[in-house]
GROMACS .gro file of C-alpha atoms in nm:
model
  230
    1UNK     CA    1  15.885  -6.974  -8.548
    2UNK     CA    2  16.156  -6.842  -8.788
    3UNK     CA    3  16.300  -6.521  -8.649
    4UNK     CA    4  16.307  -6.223  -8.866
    5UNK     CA    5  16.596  -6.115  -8.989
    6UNK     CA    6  16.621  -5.747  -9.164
    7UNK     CA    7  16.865  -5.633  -9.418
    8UNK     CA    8  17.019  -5.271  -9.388
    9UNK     CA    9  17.211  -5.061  -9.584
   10UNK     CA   10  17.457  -4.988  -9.343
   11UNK     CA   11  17.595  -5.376  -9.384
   12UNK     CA   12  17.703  -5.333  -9.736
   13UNK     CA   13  17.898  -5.045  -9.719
   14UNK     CA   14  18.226  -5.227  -9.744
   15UNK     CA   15  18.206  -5.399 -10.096
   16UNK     CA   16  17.920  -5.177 -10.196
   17UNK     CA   17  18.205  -4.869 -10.206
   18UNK     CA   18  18.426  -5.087 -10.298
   19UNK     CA   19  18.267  -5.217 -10.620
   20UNK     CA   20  18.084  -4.880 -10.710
   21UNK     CA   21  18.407  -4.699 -10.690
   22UNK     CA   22  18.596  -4.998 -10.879
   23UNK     CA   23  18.328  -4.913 -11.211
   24UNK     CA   24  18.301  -4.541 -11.171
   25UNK     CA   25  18.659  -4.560 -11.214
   26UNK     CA   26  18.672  -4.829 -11.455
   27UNK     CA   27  18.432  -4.685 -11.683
   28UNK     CA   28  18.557  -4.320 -11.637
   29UNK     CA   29  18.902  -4.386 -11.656
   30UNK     CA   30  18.908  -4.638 -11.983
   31UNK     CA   31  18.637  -4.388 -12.171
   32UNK     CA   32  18.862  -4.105 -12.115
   33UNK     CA   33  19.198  -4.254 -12.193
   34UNK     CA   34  18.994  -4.331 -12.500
   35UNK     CA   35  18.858  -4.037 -12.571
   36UNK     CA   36  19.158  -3.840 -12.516
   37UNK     CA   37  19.406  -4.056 -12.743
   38UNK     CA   38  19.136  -4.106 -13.014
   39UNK     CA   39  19.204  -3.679 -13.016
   40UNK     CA   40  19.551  -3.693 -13.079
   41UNK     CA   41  19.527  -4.018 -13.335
   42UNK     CA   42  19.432  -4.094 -13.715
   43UNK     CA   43  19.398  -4.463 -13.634
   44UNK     CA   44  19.163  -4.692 -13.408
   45UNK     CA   45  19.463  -4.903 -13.350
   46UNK     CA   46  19.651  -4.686 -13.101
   47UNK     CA   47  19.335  -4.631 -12.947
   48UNK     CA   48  19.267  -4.960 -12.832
   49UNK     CA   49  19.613  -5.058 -12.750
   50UNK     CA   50  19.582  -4.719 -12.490
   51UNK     CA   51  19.248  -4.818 -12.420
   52UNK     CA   52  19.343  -5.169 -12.291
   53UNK     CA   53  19.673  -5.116 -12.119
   54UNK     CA   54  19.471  -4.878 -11.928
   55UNK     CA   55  19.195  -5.112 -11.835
   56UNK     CA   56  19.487  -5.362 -11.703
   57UNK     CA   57  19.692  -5.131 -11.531
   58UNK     CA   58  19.406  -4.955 -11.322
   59UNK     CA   59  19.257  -5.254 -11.234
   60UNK     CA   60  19.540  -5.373 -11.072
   61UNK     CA   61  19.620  -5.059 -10.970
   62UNK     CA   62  19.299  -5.026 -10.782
   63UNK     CA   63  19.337  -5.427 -10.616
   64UNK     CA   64  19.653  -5.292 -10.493
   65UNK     CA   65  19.542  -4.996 -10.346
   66UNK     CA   66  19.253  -5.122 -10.203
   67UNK     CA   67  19.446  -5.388  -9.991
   68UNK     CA   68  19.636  -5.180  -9.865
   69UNK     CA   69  19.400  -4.894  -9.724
   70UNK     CA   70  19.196  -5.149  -9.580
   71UNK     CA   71  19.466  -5.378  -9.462
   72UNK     CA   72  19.573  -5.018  -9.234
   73UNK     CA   73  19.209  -5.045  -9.144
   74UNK     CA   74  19.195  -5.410  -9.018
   75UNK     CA   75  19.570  -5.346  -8.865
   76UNK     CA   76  19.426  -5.076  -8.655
   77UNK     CA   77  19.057  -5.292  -8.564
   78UNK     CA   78  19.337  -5.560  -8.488
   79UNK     CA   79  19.508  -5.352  -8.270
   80UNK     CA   80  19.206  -5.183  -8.053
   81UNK     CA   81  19.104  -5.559  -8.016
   82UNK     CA   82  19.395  -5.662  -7.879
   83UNK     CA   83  19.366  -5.374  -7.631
   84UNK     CA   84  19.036  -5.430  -7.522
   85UNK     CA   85  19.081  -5.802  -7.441
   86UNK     CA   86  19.406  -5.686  -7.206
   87UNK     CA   87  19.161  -5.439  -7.062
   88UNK     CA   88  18.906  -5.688  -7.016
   89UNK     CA   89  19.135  -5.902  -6.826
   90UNK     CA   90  19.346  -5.689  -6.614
   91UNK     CA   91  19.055  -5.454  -6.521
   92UNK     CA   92  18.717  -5.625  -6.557
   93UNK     CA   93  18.544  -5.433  -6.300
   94UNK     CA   94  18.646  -5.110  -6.436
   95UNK     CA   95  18.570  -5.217  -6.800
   96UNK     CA   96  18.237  -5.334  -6.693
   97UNK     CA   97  18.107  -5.048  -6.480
   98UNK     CA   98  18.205  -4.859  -6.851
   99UNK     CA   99  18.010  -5.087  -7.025
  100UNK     CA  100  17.686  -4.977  -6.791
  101UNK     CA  101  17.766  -4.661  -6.806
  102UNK     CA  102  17.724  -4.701  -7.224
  103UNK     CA  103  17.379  -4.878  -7.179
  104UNK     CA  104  17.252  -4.604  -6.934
  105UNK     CA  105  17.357  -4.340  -7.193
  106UNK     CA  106  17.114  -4.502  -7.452
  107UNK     CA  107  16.858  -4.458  -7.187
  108UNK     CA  108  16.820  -4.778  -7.014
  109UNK     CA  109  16.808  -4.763  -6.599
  110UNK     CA  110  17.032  -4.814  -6.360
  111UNK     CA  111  16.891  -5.187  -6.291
  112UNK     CA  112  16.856  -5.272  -6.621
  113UNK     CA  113  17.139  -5.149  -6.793
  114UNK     CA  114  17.364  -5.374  -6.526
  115UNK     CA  115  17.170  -5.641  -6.634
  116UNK     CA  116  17.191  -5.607  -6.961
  117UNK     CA  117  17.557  -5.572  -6.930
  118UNK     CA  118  17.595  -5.873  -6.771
  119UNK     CA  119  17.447  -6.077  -6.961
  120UNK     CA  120  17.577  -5.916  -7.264
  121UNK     CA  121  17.957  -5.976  -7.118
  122UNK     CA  122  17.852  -6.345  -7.042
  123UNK     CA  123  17.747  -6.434  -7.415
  124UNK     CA  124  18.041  -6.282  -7.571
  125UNK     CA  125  18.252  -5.963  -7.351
  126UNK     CA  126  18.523  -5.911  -7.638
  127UNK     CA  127  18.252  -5.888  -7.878
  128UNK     CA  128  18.034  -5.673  -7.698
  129UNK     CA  129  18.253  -5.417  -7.556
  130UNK     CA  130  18.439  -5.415  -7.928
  131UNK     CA  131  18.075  -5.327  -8.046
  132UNK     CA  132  17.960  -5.048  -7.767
  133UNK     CA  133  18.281  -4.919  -7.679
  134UNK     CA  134  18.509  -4.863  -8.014
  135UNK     CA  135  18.206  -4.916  -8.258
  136UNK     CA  136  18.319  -5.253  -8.425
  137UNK     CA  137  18.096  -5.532  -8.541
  138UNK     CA  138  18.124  -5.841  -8.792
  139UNK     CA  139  17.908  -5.675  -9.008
  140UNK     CA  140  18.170  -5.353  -9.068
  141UNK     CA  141  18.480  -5.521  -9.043
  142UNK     CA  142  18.761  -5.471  -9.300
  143UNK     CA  143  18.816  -5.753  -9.537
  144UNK     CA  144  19.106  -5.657  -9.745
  145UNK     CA  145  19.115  -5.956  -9.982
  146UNK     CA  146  18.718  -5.896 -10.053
  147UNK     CA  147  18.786  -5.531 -10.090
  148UNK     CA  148  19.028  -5.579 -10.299
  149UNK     CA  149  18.872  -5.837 -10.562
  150UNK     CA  150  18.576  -5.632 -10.571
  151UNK     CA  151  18.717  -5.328 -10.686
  152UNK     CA  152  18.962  -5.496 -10.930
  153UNK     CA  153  18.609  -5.725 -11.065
  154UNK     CA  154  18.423  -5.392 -11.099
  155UNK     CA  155  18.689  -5.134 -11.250
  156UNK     CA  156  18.718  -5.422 -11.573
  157UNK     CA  157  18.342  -5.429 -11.565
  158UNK     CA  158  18.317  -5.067 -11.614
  159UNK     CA  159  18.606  -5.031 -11.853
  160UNK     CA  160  18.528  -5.306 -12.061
  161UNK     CA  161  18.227  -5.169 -12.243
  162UNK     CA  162  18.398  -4.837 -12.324
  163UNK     CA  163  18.662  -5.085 -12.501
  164UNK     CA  164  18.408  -5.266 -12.663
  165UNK     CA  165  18.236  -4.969 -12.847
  166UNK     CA  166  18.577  -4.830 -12.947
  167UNK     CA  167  18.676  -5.138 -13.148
  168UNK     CA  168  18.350  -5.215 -13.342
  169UNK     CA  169  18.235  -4.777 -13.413
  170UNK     CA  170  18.432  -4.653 -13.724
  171UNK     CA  171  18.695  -4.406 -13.594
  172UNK     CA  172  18.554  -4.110 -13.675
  173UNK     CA  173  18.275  -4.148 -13.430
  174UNK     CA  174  18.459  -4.300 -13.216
  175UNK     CA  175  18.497  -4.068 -12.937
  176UNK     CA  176  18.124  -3.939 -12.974
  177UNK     CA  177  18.002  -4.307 -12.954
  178UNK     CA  178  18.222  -4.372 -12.656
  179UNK     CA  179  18.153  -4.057 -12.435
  180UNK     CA  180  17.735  -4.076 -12.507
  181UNK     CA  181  17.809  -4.447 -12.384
  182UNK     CA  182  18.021  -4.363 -12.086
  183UNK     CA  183  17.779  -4.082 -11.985
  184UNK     CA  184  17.433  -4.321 -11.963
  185UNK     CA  185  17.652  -4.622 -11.775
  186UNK     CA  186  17.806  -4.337 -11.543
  187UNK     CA  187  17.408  -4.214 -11.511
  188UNK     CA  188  17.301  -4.608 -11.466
  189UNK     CA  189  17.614  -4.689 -11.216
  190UNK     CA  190  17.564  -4.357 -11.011
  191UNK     CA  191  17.131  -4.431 -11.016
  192UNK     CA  192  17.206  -4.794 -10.940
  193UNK     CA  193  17.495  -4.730 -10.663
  194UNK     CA  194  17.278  -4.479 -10.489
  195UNK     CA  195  16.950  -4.778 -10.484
  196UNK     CA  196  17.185  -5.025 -10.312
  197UNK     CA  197  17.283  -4.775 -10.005
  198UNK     CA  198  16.984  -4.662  -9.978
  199UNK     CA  199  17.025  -4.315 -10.106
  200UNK     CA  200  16.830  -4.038 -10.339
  201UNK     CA  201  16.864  -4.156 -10.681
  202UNK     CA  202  16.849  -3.886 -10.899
  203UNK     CA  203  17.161  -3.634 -10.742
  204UNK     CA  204  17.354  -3.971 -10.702
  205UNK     CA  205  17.356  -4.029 -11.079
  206UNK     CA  206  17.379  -3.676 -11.163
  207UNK     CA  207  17.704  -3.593 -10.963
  208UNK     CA  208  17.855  -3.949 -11.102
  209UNK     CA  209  17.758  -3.825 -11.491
  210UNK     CA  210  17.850  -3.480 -11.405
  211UNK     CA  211  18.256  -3.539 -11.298
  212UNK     CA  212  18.251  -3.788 -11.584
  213UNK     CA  213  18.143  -3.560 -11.848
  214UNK     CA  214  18.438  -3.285 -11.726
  215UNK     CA  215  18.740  -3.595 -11.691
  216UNK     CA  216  18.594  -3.706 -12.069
  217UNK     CA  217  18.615  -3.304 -12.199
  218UNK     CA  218  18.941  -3.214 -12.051
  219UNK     CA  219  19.120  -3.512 -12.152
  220UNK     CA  220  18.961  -3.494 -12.506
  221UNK     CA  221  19.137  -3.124 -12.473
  222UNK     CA  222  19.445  -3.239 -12.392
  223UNK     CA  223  19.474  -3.489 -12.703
  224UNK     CA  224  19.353  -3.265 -12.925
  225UNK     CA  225  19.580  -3.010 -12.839
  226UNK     CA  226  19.902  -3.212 -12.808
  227UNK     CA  227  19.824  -3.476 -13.065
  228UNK     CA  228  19.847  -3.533 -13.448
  229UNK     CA  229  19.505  -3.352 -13.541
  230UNK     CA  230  19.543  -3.000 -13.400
   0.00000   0.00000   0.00000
């Protein structure tokens, strides 16, 4: 008999924030660099060529950034490891009569929760007390490189579109045809981020369309009051 195997939610939290924050802020960031310069220009050119370095820079930006937060993440997992094997092997006792004492705190007895503990610290004792003590598990752990790539993948995948309707809509549309674009990707991103984890739908895509409609506003603002068509 195969055994049954269940998917959660709680298992893609890693690249699922990863990659839904990499296209929020590819698609916000792009369509409002966009918007804003096609404010303060008379020409699509400058628009794209702002439009572009934008999309390049911030996706790097956000591979960089991303290996780094959750490199400090798997530095610190590293270290508690470390510390629990060296507590595992200079005070085994101790660290086991801890382990029971987790188990009979999730309401197993006395009886069984040494049981349990001992067979749990037979199959696999770093594991386990990593998992019941400290909270760590395969399934959570930071994976910078994964992180990383994900976010830079997802921030070109949301910019590129925004890109894409700036160079083929006649300039003065432009910045209406963007933003109306931006707005139903940030409503499909936000509705479609919110199905993965496992969350309501509709106030996930209305808080993602929401901040993206103010960042689009304010930086149309800005170019329109420092740039070339006041």
């Amino acid at each position: 008999m195969l055994a049954h195997k269940d998917e959660h939610f709680s298992g893609r939290s890693g690249w699922l924030r990863a990659a839904v924050l990499g296209a929020n802020d590819g698609l916000l960031s792009t369509a409002s660099i966009i918007v804003g310069v096609a404010a303060a220009s008379s020409a699509t050119g400058p628009v794209l060529v702002a439009g572009l370095a934008g999309l390049v820079a911030g996706a790097l930006s956000m591979a960089a950034g991303e290996y780094v937060s959750v490199s400090s993440q798997a530095d610190s997992e590293s270290a508690d490891l470390a510390r629990e094997a060296r507590e595992l092997t200079r005070n085994a006792d101790s660290e086991f009569e801890e382990l029971v004492g987790i188990l009979r705190t999730r309401g197993m007895s006395e009886a069984t929760a040494r049981q349990a503990a001992l067979e749990m610290s037979e199959h696999d004792a770093l594991g386990t007390h990593a998992r019941e003590e400290i909270g760590l598990s395969d399934a959570l752990a930071a994976r910078p490189l994964e992180a990383a790539a994900a976010s830079a993948i997802a921030f070109l995948v949301g910019g590129i579109p925004p890109l894409i309707v700036a160079a083929v809509t006649p300039f003065s549309g432009l910045a209406i045809a963007v933003s109306v674009v931006a707005l139903v990707m940030l409503l499909a991103l936000g509705a479609a981020g919110a199905k993965l984890g496992g969350a309501p739908i509709g106030r996930a895509a209305f808080r993602v369309a929401f901040w993206g409609v103010i960042a689009m506003a304010v930086t149309y603002g800005i170019g329109a009051l420092f740039g070339t068509r006041l």
